[in-house]
mmCIF file of C-alpha atoms and ligand atoms in Angstrom:
data_model
loop_
_atom_site.group_PDB
_atom_site.id
_atom_site.type_symbol
_atom_site.label_atom_id
_atom_site.label_comp_id
_atom_site.label_asym_id
_atom_site.label_seq_id
_atom_site.Cartn_x
_atom_site.Cartn_y
_atom_site.Cartn_z
ATOM 1 C CA MET Z 1083 -59.759 185.518 80.228
ATOM 2 C CA ALA Z 1084 -57.315 186.695 82.805
ATOM 3 C CA VAL Z 1085 -57.876 190.494 82.261
ATOM 4 C CA SER Z 1086 -61.070 191.501 83.837
ATOM 5 C CA ARG Z 1087 -63.542 194.040 82.370
ATOM 6 C CA ARG Z 1088 -61.992 196.897 84.144
ATOM 7 C CA GLY Z 1089 -58.582 196.025 82.744
ATOM 8 C CA THR Z 1090 -57.137 194.673 85.835
ATOM 9 C CA ASP Z 1091 -55.010 191.433 85.280
ATOM 10 C CA VAL Z 1092 -55.476 189.980 88.805
ATOM 11 C CA ALA Z 1093 -53.526 186.788 88.026
ATOM 12 C CA ASP Z 1094 -50.585 188.917 86.891
ATOM 13 C CA LEU Z 1095 -50.931 191.185 89.925
ATOM 14 C CA VAL Z 1096 -50.883 188.100 92.298
ATOM 15 C CA ARG Z 1097 -48.062 186.591 90.529
ATOM 16 C CA ARG Z 1098 -46.027 189.648 90.945
ATOM 17 C CA THR Z 1099 -47.043 190.204 94.548
ATOM 18 C CA VAL Z 1100 -45.818 186.623 95.223
ATOM 19 C CA GLU Z 1101 -42.556 187.575 93.800
ATOM 20 C CA ALA Z 1102 -42.603 190.628 96.200
ATOM 21 C CA GLU Z 1103 -42.610 193.219 93.621
ATOM 22 C CA PRO Z 1104 -43.389 196.444 95.513
ATOM 23 C CA ARG Z 1105 -45.719 198.044 92.950
ATOM 24 C CA ALA Z 1106 -47.800 195.046 92.573
ATOM 25 C CA VAL Z 1107 -48.184 194.716 96.419
ATOM 26 C CA ALA Z 1108 -49.197 198.400 96.633
ATOM 27 C CA ARG Z 1109 -51.780 197.978 93.761
ATOM 28 C CA LEU Z 1110 -53.322 194.769 95.327
ATOM 29 C CA ILE Z 1111 -53.659 196.560 98.649
ATOM 30 C CA SER Z 1112 -55.329 199.567 96.971
ATOM 31 C CA LEU Z 1113 -57.880 197.142 95.128
ATOM 32 C CA VAL Z 1114 -58.885 195.264 98.393
ATOM 33 C CA GLU Z 1115 -58.970 198.534 100.320
ATOM 34 C CA ASN Z 1116 -61.376 200.270 98.068
ATOM 35 C CA ASP Z 1117 -63.752 197.473 97.672
ATOM 36 C CA SER Z 1118 -62.882 197.115 94.036
ATOM 37 C CA PRO Z 1119 -65.356 194.998 91.781
ATOM 38 C CA VAL Z 1120 -62.332 192.620 91.527
ATOM 39 C CA LEU Z 1121 -62.086 192.012 95.235
ATOM 40 C CA ARG Z 1122 -63.582 188.513 94.984
ATOM 41 C CA GLU Z 1123 -61.304 187.596 92.247
ATOM 42 C CA VAL Z 1124 -58.384 188.878 94.217
ATOM 43 C CA ALA Z 1125 -59.397 186.968 97.458
ATOM 44 C CA ALA Z 1126 -59.671 183.636 95.410
ATOM 45 C CA ALA Z 1127 -56.346 184.083 93.673
ATOM 46 C CA LEU Z 1128 -54.589 184.959 97.074
ATOM 47 C CA ALA Z 1129 -56.140 182.105 98.935
ATOM 48 C CA PRO Z 1130 -53.298 179.513 98.425
ATOM 49 C CA TYR Z 1131 -50.657 181.864 99.612
ATOM 50 C CA GLY Z 1132 -51.730 182.669 103.296
ATOM 51 C CA GLY Z 1133 -50.766 181.666 106.598
ATOM 52 C CA GLN Z 1134 -46.984 182.229 106.613
ATOM 53 C CA ALA Z 1135 -46.721 185.680 108.258
ATOM 54 C CA GLN Z 1136 -46.964 186.362 112.009
ATOM 55 C CA VAL Z 1137 -49.351 189.257 112.291
ATOM 56 C CA VAL Z 1138 -48.334 191.552 115.149
ATOM 57 C CA GLY Z 1139 -50.801 194.185 116.451
ATOM 58 C CA LEU Z 1140 -49.389 197.263 118.138
ATOM 59 C CA THR Z 1141 -51.855 199.498 119.998
ATOM 60 C CA GLY Z 1142 -51.548 202.365 122.508
ATOM 61 C CA SER Z 1143 -52.406 205.927 123.008
ATOM 62 C CA PRO Z 1144 -50.918 208.624 120.609
ATOM 63 C CA GLY Z 1145 -47.682 209.712 121.883
ATOM 64 C CA VAL Z 1146 -46.516 206.565 123.801
ATOM 65 C CA GLY Z 1147 -44.033 205.650 121.057
ATOM 66 C CA LYS Z 1148 -45.721 203.266 118.754
ATOM 67 C CA SER Z 1149 -44.255 204.576 115.463
ATOM 68 C CA THR Z 1150 -40.804 204.722 117.132
ATOM 69 C CA SER Z 1151 -41.267 201.246 118.336
ATOM 70 C CA THR Z 1152 -42.445 200.020 114.914
ATOM 71 C CA ASN Z 1153 -39.409 201.711 113.237
ATOM 72 C CA ALA Z 1154 -36.974 200.076 115.803
ATOM 73 C CA LEU Z 1155 -38.550 196.691 115.563
ATOM 74 C CA VAL Z 1156 -38.312 196.948 111.609
ATOM 75 C CA THR Z 1157 -34.667 197.858 111.876
ATOM 76 C CA SER Z 1158 -34.026 194.756 114.232
ATOM 77 C CA LEU Z 1159 -36.186 192.306 112.067
ATOM 78 C CA ARG Z 1160 -34.459 193.462 108.926
ATOM 79 C CA ALA Z 1161 -31.022 192.894 110.654
ATOM 80 C CA ALA Z 1162 -32.234 189.355 111.306
ATOM 81 C CA GLY Z 1163 -33.108 188.899 107.491
ATOM 82 C CA LYS Z 1164 -36.815 188.939 107.955
ATOM 83 C CA ARG Z 1165 -39.210 190.378 105.374
ATOM 84 C CA VAL Z 1166 -41.483 192.826 107.111
ATOM 85 C CA GLY Z 1167 -44.848 194.500 106.352
ATOM 86 C CA VAL Z 1168 -46.147 197.479 108.173
ATOM 87 C CA LEU Z 1169 -49.816 198.573 108.208
ATOM 88 C CA ALA Z 1170 -50.500 201.733 109.943
ATOM 89 C CA VAL Z 1171 -54.185 201.895 110.728
ATOM 90 C CA ASP Z 1172 -56.250 204.814 111.813
ATOM 91 C CA PRO Z 1173 -59.613 203.705 112.773
ATOM 92 C CA SER Z 1174 -60.908 207.282 113.805
ATOM 93 C CA SER Z 1175 -59.820 208.929 110.598
ATOM 94 C CA PRO Z 1176 -62.208 209.349 107.789
ATOM 95 C CA PHE Z 1177 -59.452 210.085 105.476
ATOM 96 C CA SER Z 1178 -57.860 207.428 103.260
ATOM 97 C CA GLY Z 1179 -54.376 207.280 101.727
ATOM 98 C CA GLY Z 1180 -50.937 207.541 102.695
ATOM 99 C CA ALA Z 1181 -50.318 211.346 103.081
ATOM 100 C CA LEU Z 1182 -51.892 211.937 106.373
ATOM 101 C CA LEU Z 1183 -50.678 208.798 108.164
ATOM 102 C CA GLY Z 1184 -47.538 208.892 106.127
ATOM 103 C CA ASP Z 1185 -46.242 211.926 108.082
ATOM 104 C CA ARG Z 1186 -47.062 210.168 111.331
ATOM 105 C CA VAL Z 1187 -45.180 206.969 110.459
ATOM 106 C CA ARG Z 1188 -41.608 207.710 110.729
ATOM 107 C CA MET Z 1189 -40.471 205.105 108.440
ATOM 108 C CA GLN Z 1190 -38.084 206.963 106.253
ATOM 109 C CA ASP Z 1191 -35.289 204.611 107.400
ATOM 110 C CA HIS Z 1192 -37.030 201.856 105.626
ATOM 111 C CA ALA Z 1193 -38.515 203.681 102.662
ATOM 112 C CA THR Z 1194 -36.203 202.303 100.113
ATOM 113 C CA ASP Z 1195 -35.711 198.911 101.613
ATOM 114 C CA PRO Z 1196 -37.235 196.343 99.183
ATOM 115 C CA GLY Z 1197 -37.613 193.900 102.116
ATOM 116 C CA VAL Z 1198 -40.200 196.291 103.883
ATOM 117 C CA PHE Z 1199 -43.707 197.051 102.755
ATOM 118 C CA ILE Z 1200 -45.306 200.026 104.408
ATOM 119 C CA ARG Z 1201 -48.874 201.030 103.954
ATOM 120 C CA SER Z 1202 -51.406 203.366 105.780
ATOM 121 C CA MET Z 1203 -55.016 202.622 105.966
ATOM 122 C CA ALA Z 1204 -57.924 204.973 107.234
ATOM 123 C CA SER Z 1205 -61.627 204.105 107.654
ATOM 124 C CA ARG Z 1206 -62.839 205.179 104.269
ATOM 125 C CA GLY Z 1207 -63.213 202.519 101.608
ATOM 126 C CA GLN Z 1208 -64.736 199.091 102.167
ATOM 127 C CA LEU Z 1209 -68.300 198.512 103.166
ATOM 128 C CA GLY Z 1210 -67.408 196.864 106.509
ATOM 129 C CA GLY Z 1211 -64.790 199.664 107.160
ATOM 130 C CA LEU Z 1212 -61.307 198.836 108.252
ATOM 131 C CA SER Z 1213 -62.296 195.566 110.020
ATOM 132 C CA ALA Z 1214 -63.136 194.209 106.604
ATOM 133 C CA ALA Z 1215 -60.216 195.935 104.691
ATOM 134 C CA VAL Z 1216 -57.422 194.980 107.083
ATOM 135 C CA PRO Z 1217 -57.680 191.250 106.886
ATOM 136 C CA GLN Z 1218 -57.523 191.514 102.934
ATOM 137 C CA ALA Z 1219 -54.358 193.748 103.126
ATOM 138 C CA LEU Z 1220 -52.860 191.351 105.546
ATOM 139 C CA ARG Z 1221 -53.443 188.538 102.990
ATOM 140 C CA VAL Z 1222 -51.708 190.582 100.335
ATOM 141 C CA LEU Z 1223 -48.691 191.077 102.603
ATOM 142 C CA ASP Z 1224 -48.751 187.482 103.594
ATOM 143 C CA ALA Z 1225 -48.719 186.524 99.934
ATOM 144 C CA ALA Z 1226 -45.656 188.845 99.438
ATOM 145 C CA GLY Z 1227 -43.720 186.631 101.731
ATOM 146 C CA CYS Z 1228 -43.600 188.725 104.873
ATOM 147 C CA ASP Z 1229 -42.367 186.817 107.860
ATOM 148 C CA ILE Z 1230 -43.991 189.305 110.123
ATOM 149 C CA VAL Z 1231 -46.644 191.987 109.641
ATOM 150 C CA LEU Z 1232 -46.760 194.855 112.153
ATOM 151 C CA VAL Z 1233 -50.174 196.405 112.247
ATOM 152 C CA GLU Z 1234 -50.123 199.715 114.217
ATOM 153 C CA THR Z 1235 -53.326 201.334 115.367
ATOM 154 C CA VAL Z 1236 -53.630 204.746 116.947
ATOM 155 C CA GLY Z 1237 -55.510 204.562 120.118
ATOM 156 C CA VAL Z 1238 -56.984 202.374 122.916
ATOM 157 C CA GLY Z 1239 -60.664 202.559 121.957
ATOM 158 C CA GLN Z 1240 -63.179 199.768 120.833
ATOM 159 C CA ALA Z 1241 -62.164 200.235 117.156
ATOM 160 C CA GLU Z 1242 -58.648 199.497 118.053
ATOM 161 C CA VAL Z 1243 -59.606 196.501 119.900
ATOM 162 C CA GLU Z 1244 -61.313 195.267 116.869
ATOM 163 C CA ILE Z 1245 -58.413 195.827 114.577
ATOM 164 C CA ALA Z 1246 -56.014 194.428 117.285
ATOM 165 C CA SER Z 1247 -58.094 191.187 117.513
ATOM 166 C CA LEU Z 1248 -57.106 190.547 113.761
ATOM 167 C CA ALA Z 1249 -53.542 189.877 115.002
ATOM 168 C CA ASP Z 1250 -51.818 186.725 116.046
ATOM 169 C CA THR Z 1251 -50.176 188.580 118.824
ATOM 170 C CA THR Z 1252 -51.155 191.878 120.354
ATOM 171 C CA LEU Z 1253 -48.663 194.467 121.871
ATOM 172 C CA LEU Z 1254 -50.016 197.019 124.038
ATOM 173 C CA VAL Z 1255 -47.621 199.911 124.184
ATOM 174 C CA VAL Z 1256 -47.924 202.327 127.201
ATOM 175 C CA ALA Z 1257 -45.605 204.754 128.619
ATOM 176 C CA PRO Z 1258 -45.284 206.868 131.943
ATOM 177 C CA GLY Z 1259 -47.536 209.902 132.135
ATOM 178 C CA PHE Z 1260 -50.384 208.592 129.856
ATOM 179 C CA GLY Z 1261 -52.809 207.176 132.342
ATOM 180 C CA ASP Z 1262 -53.262 204.382 129.794
ATOM 181 C CA GLY Z 1263 -53.713 201.392 131.979
ATOM 182 C CA ILE Z 1264 -57.123 202.590 133.085
ATOM 183 C CA GLN Z 1265 -58.283 203.505 129.560
ATOM 184 C CA ALA Z 1266 -57.012 200.141 128.211
ATOM 185 C CA ALA Z 1267 -58.815 198.278 130.965
ATOM 186 C CA LYS Z 1268 -62.024 200.002 129.994
ATOM 187 C CA ALA Z 1269 -61.707 199.354 126.316
ATOM 188 C CA GLY Z 1270 -60.915 195.611 127.153
ATOM 189 C CA ILE Z 1271 -57.356 195.936 125.650
ATOM 190 C CA ILE Z 1272 -55.713 194.640 128.896
ATOM 191 C CA GLU Z 1273 -57.655 191.402 128.162
ATOM 192 C CA ILE Z 1274 -56.398 190.902 124.618
ATOM 193 C CA ALA Z 1275 -52.820 192.045 125.135
ATOM 194 C CA ASP Z 1276 -50.399 189.297 124.759
ATOM 195 C CA ILE Z 1277 -47.235 191.399 125.561
ATOM 196 C CA PHE Z 1278 -47.143 194.649 127.347
ATOM 197 C CA VAL Z 1279 -44.512 197.152 126.338
ATOM 198 C CA VAL Z 1280 -43.631 199.951 128.706
ATOM 199 C CA ASN Z 1281 -41.901 202.380 126.542
ATOM 200 C CA LYS Z 1282 -40.004 205.431 127.656
ATOM 201 C CA ALA Z 1283 -38.266 203.560 130.329
ATOM 202 C CA ASP Z 1284 -35.753 206.360 130.494
ATOM 203 C CA ARG Z 1285 -38.506 208.482 132.090
ATOM 204 C CA ASP Z 1286 -39.551 208.706 135.577
ATOM 205 C CA GLY Z 1287 -42.611 206.615 136.468
ATOM 206 C CA ALA Z 1288 -41.877 203.613 134.193
ATOM 207 C CA ASP Z 1289 -41.602 201.240 137.112
ATOM 208 C CA GLN Z 1290 -44.768 202.497 138.439
ATOM 209 C CA VAL Z 1291 -46.431 201.634 135.129
ATOM 210 C CA VAL Z 1292 -44.971 198.038 135.345
ATOM 211 C CA ARG Z 1293 -46.449 197.719 138.879
ATOM 212 C CA ASP Z 1294 -49.773 199.022 137.732
ATOM 213 C CA LEU Z 1295 -49.863 196.600 134.928
ATOM 214 C CA ARG Z 1296 -48.821 193.544 137.323
ATOM 215 C CA TYR Z 1297 -51.705 194.627 139.559
ATOM 216 C CA MET Z 1298 -54.198 194.740 136.816
ATOM 217 C CA GLN Z 1299 -52.996 191.378 135.567
ATOM 218 C CA SER Z 1300 -53.407 189.821 138.992
ATOM 219 C CA LEU Z 1301 -57.000 191.096 139.062
ATOM 220 C CA GLY Z 1302 -57.806 189.422 135.723
ATOM 221 C CA GLY Z 1303 -56.976 185.937 136.962
ATOM 222 C CA ARG Z 1304 -57.266 184.419 133.354
ATOM 223 C CA HIS Z 1305 -53.708 183.544 133.282
ATOM 224 C CA SER Z 1306 -53.644 181.537 136.380
ATOM 225 C CA THR Z 1307 -54.392 178.168 134.914
ATOM 226 C CA ALA Z 1308 -51.390 175.776 134.242
ATOM 227 C CA GLY Z 1309 -50.008 176.305 130.822
ATOM 228 C CA ALA Z 1310 -51.713 179.545 130.185
ATOM 229 C CA TRP Z 1311 -49.819 182.368 128.472
ATOM 230 C CA ARG Z 1312 -48.932 185.123 131.007
ATOM 231 C CA PRO Z 1313 -48.289 188.352 129.036
ATOM 232 C CA PRO Z 1314 -44.798 189.546 129.859
ATOM 233 C CA ILE Z 1315 -44.127 193.101 130.495
ATOM 234 C CA VAL Z 1316 -41.084 194.482 128.512
ATOM 235 C CA LYS Z 1317 -39.363 197.768 129.190
ATOM 236 C CA THR Z 1318 -38.133 199.722 126.199
ATOM 237 C CA VAL Z 1319 -36.445 202.968 125.217
ATOM 238 C CA ALA Z 1320 -37.690 202.752 121.655
ATOM 239 C CA ALA Z 1321 -35.974 206.083 120.791
ATOM 240 C CA ARG Z 1322 -32.560 204.472 121.495
ATOM 241 C CA ALA Z 1323 -33.659 201.040 120.226
ATOM 242 C CA GLU Z 1324 -33.196 199.611 123.930
ATOM 243 C CA GLY Z 1325 -35.207 196.580 124.723
ATOM 244 C CA VAL Z 1326 -36.414 196.081 121.143
ATOM 245 C CA ASP Z 1327 -34.633 192.689 121.057
ATOM 246 C CA ASP Z 1328 -36.490 191.754 124.259
ATOM 247 C CA VAL Z 1329 -39.712 192.476 122.387
ATOM 248 C CA ILE Z 1330 -38.791 190.399 119.508
ATOM 249 C CA ALA Z 1331 -37.779 187.456 121.857
ATOM 250 C CA ALA Z 1332 -41.252 187.782 123.544
ATOM 251 C CA LEU Z 1333 -42.883 187.688 120.134
ATOM 252 C CA ASP Z 1334 -41.019 184.569 119.347
ATOM 253 C CA LYS Z 1335 -41.819 182.980 122.585
ATOM 254 C CA HIS Z 1336 -45.536 183.880 122.094
ATOM 255 C CA ARG Z 1337 -45.331 182.422 118.609
ATOM 256 C CA SER Z 1338 -43.844 179.221 120.087
ATOM 257 C CA TRP Z 1339 -46.415 179.065 122.775
ATOM 258 C CA MET Z 1340 -49.350 179.516 120.331
ATOM 259 C CA ASP Z 1341 -47.980 176.621 118.035
ATOM 260 C CA GLU Z 1342 -47.572 174.346 121.078
ATOM 261 C CA HIS Z 1343 -50.975 174.859 122.379
ATOM 262 C CA GLY Z 1344 -52.733 175.048 118.974
ATOM 263 C CA GLU Z 1345 -53.719 178.595 119.804
ATOM 264 C CA LEU Z 1346 -52.515 180.039 116.441
ATOM 265 C CA ALA Z 1347 -54.802 177.809 114.383
ATOM 266 C CA ARG Z 1348 -57.594 178.279 116.956
ATOM 267 C CA ARG Z 1349 -57.227 182.168 116.744
ATOM 268 C CA ARG Z 1350 -57.045 182.071 112.823
ATOM 269 C CA ARG Z 1351 -60.029 179.938 112.703
ATOM 270 C CA VAL Z 1352 -61.999 182.245 115.013
ATOM 271 C CA ARG Z 1353 -61.096 185.281 112.857
ATOM 272 C CA ALA Z 1354 -62.033 183.423 109.523
ATOM 273 C CA ALA Z 1355 -65.367 182.455 110.973
ATOM 274 C CA ALA Z 1356 -66.019 186.030 111.910
ATOM 275 C CA GLU Z 1357 -64.931 187.150 108.514
ATOM 276 C CA ILE Z 1358 -67.142 184.663 106.701
ATOM 277 C CA GLU Z 1359 -70.173 185.451 108.949
ATOM 278 C CA ALA Z 1360 -69.775 189.276 108.172
ATOM 279 C CA ILE Z 1361 -69.526 188.524 104.502
ATOM 280 C CA ALA Z 1362 -72.549 186.249 104.685
ATOM 281 C CA LEU Z 1363 -74.617 188.686 106.672
ATOM 282 C CA GLY Z 1364 -73.769 191.424 104.321
ATOM 283 C CA THR Z 1365 -74.776 189.303 101.344
ATOM 284 C CA VAL Z 1366 -78.052 188.420 103.062
ATOM 285 C CA LYS Z 1367 -78.714 191.975 103.760
ATOM 286 C CA LEU Z 1368 -77.819 193.105 100.141
ATOM 287 C CA ARG Z 1369 -80.272 190.358 98.886
ATOM 288 C CA LEU Z 1370 -83.161 191.389 101.227
ATOM 289 C CA GLY Z 1371 -82.801 194.829 99.946
ATOM 290 C CA GLY Z 1372 -82.129 193.892 96.361
ATOM 291 C CA VAL Z 1373 -84.753 194.354 93.425
ATOM 292 C CA HIS Z 1374 -86.693 191.207 94.286
ATOM 293 C CA GLY Z 1375 -85.975 191.159 97.941
ATOM 294 C CA SER Z 1376 -87.350 194.589 98.703
ATOM 295 C CA ALA Z 1377 -90.708 193.801 97.016
ATOM 296 C CA ALA Z 1378 -90.977 190.653 99.145
ATOM 297 C CA LEU Z 1379 -89.776 192.616 102.185
ATOM 298 C CA ASP Z 1380 -92.524 195.259 101.431
ATOM 299 C CA ALA Z 1381 -95.159 192.588 101.051
ATOM 300 C CA ALA Z 1382 -94.120 190.853 104.244
ATOM 301 C CA ALA Z 1383 -94.104 194.226 106.164
ATOM 302 C CA ALA Z 1384 -97.734 194.875 104.873
ATOM 303 C CA ARG Z 1385 -98.894 191.498 106.176
ATOM 304 C CA VAL Z 1386 -97.262 192.151 109.596
ATOM 305 C CA VAL Z 1387 -98.844 195.560 109.806
ATOM 306 C CA ASP Z 1388 -102.327 194.065 108.942
ATOM 307 C CA GLY Z 1389 -102.007 191.448 111.537
ATOM 308 C CA ASP Z 1390 -101.945 188.597 108.927
ATOM 309 C CA THR Z 1391 -98.661 187.217 110.334
ATOM 310 C CA ASP Z 1392 -96.063 187.947 112.859
ATOM 311 C CA PRO Z 1393 -92.416 189.353 112.220
ATOM 312 C CA TYR Z 1394 -90.755 186.040 113.129
ATOM 313 C CA THR Z 1395 -92.770 184.064 110.744
ATOM 314 C CA ALA Z 1396 -92.383 186.569 108.073
ATOM 315 C CA ALA Z 1397 -88.653 186.661 108.649
ATOM 316 C CA ASP Z 1398 -88.422 182.883 108.489
ATOM 317 C CA GLU Z 1399 -90.237 182.832 105.322
ATOM 318 C CA LEU Z 1400 -88.066 185.608 103.729
ATOM 319 C CA VAL Z 1401 -84.846 183.805 104.728
ATOM 320 C CA ALA Z 1402 -86.176 180.456 103.371
ATOM 321 C CA ARG Z 1403 -86.812 182.084 100.004
ATOM 322 C CA LEU Z 1404 -83.256 183.510 99.669
HETATM 323 P P1 GDP D 496 -46.985 207.303 118.663
HETATM 324 O O1 GDP D 496 -47.786 208.490 118.602
HETATM 325 O O2 GDP D 496 -47.483 206.268 119.840
HETATM 326 O O3 GDP D 496 -46.575 206.664 117.406
HETATM 327 O O4 GDP D 496 -45.642 207.854 119.296
HETATM 328 P P2 GDP D 496 -44.291 208.319 118.572
HETATM 329 O O5 GDP D 496 -43.461 207.035 118.198
HETATM 330 O O6 GDP D 496 -44.627 209.287 117.603
HETATM 331 O O7 GDP D 496 -43.439 209.051 119.740
HETATM 332 C C1 GDP D 496 -43.931 210.243 120.413
HETATM 333 C C2 GDP D 496 -42.805 211.030 120.991
HETATM 334 O O8 GDP D 496 -42.114 210.207 122.017
HETATM 335 C C3 GDP D 496 -41.779 211.355 119.955
HETATM 336 O O9 GDP D 496 -41.327 212.540 120.210
HETATM 337 C C4 GDP D 496 -40.643 210.208 120.181
HETATM 338 O O10 GDP D 496 -39.357 210.856 119.858
HETATM 339 C C5 GDP D 496 -40.773 210.098 121.842
HETATM 340 N N1 GDP D 496 -40.313 208.787 122.218
HETATM 341 C C6 GDP D 496 -40.403 207.680 121.584
HETATM 342 N N2 GDP D 496 -39.804 206.554 122.340
HETATM 343 C C7 GDP D 496 -39.274 207.286 123.371
HETATM 344 C C8 GDP D 496 -38.492 206.823 124.499
HETATM 345 O O11 GDP D 496 -38.183 205.562 124.562
HETATM 346 N N3 GDP D 496 -38.149 207.592 125.388
HETATM 347 C C9 GDP D 496 -38.403 208.995 125.245
HETATM 348 N N4 GDP D 496 -37.992 209.851 126.208
HETATM 349 N N5 GDP D 496 -39.117 209.551 124.210
HETATM 350 C C10 GDP D 496 -39.581 208.616 123.425
#
């Protein structure tokens, strides 16, 4: 029976999503975001449709111009006939839904364009938080035929690094006057950035930011081997859409480089492995704490306390029984 107990016709939703029907796309993202009981069914139904979209992460401190850049990128990509997804992700916000972030994301230009899917996500929802929900939302947008999905995160902390690492290509947006370089270096973002965007190039200090980035790059050293990708530094004035085509050119170049070096496939395998591992560990944990598991766990705990066995042996026995 295609219709599940809760009345969600997953097969129909997926069919309409593949046909890029906006309401079906929105509904499916809600399902995966809220850890719905049909999540597994949705994931299974989406499996054959993945792998087409280039997932691009944009990260950087509030105020550097990420929303403005995203908006300008969408305009350019649409002009080139691409179908675009936008996920605005706020790892620090406990609130879910579009309203809050919706105000932030200045996407009105594209609100009525059927070739653009825009969605906000905050950390409420799935068990594993955003790092679990975002990949599922990406699969939905991928199935909807997006050529490119822009994932915008709001800061340069550890959570942003985690979300950014879900992307095929990561853009770090910085601007003069934000002291971002140091913060980004601390959070490890310099290490994962594939393209640096120095926005607000109309402001004093932009060239200094470029020099700082070059200096930090030179310290890293990981890009010095032959054939390695050396993250380009692109200057933009997003507010006037200047330099946006250079960013798109850099994205294309990175995509080609990844294809040539097997890097796209490698990154995607690493991500899928991490995802499977997280789900498997979650399942194991659930079973250990489940009706039967907890009794077995209690019994094992008592034996360890009584000195009848050691915790390693007890753990091995428990895992073997799963
Ligand atoms: P976000 O918080 O990183 O998403 O930044 P926003 O896109 O909201 O931009 C923050 C502010 O910077 C807004 O007032 C923008 O109009 C402004 N802004 C964005 N891009 C530029 C730019 O290239 N030059 C200048 N001078 N201002 C910009």
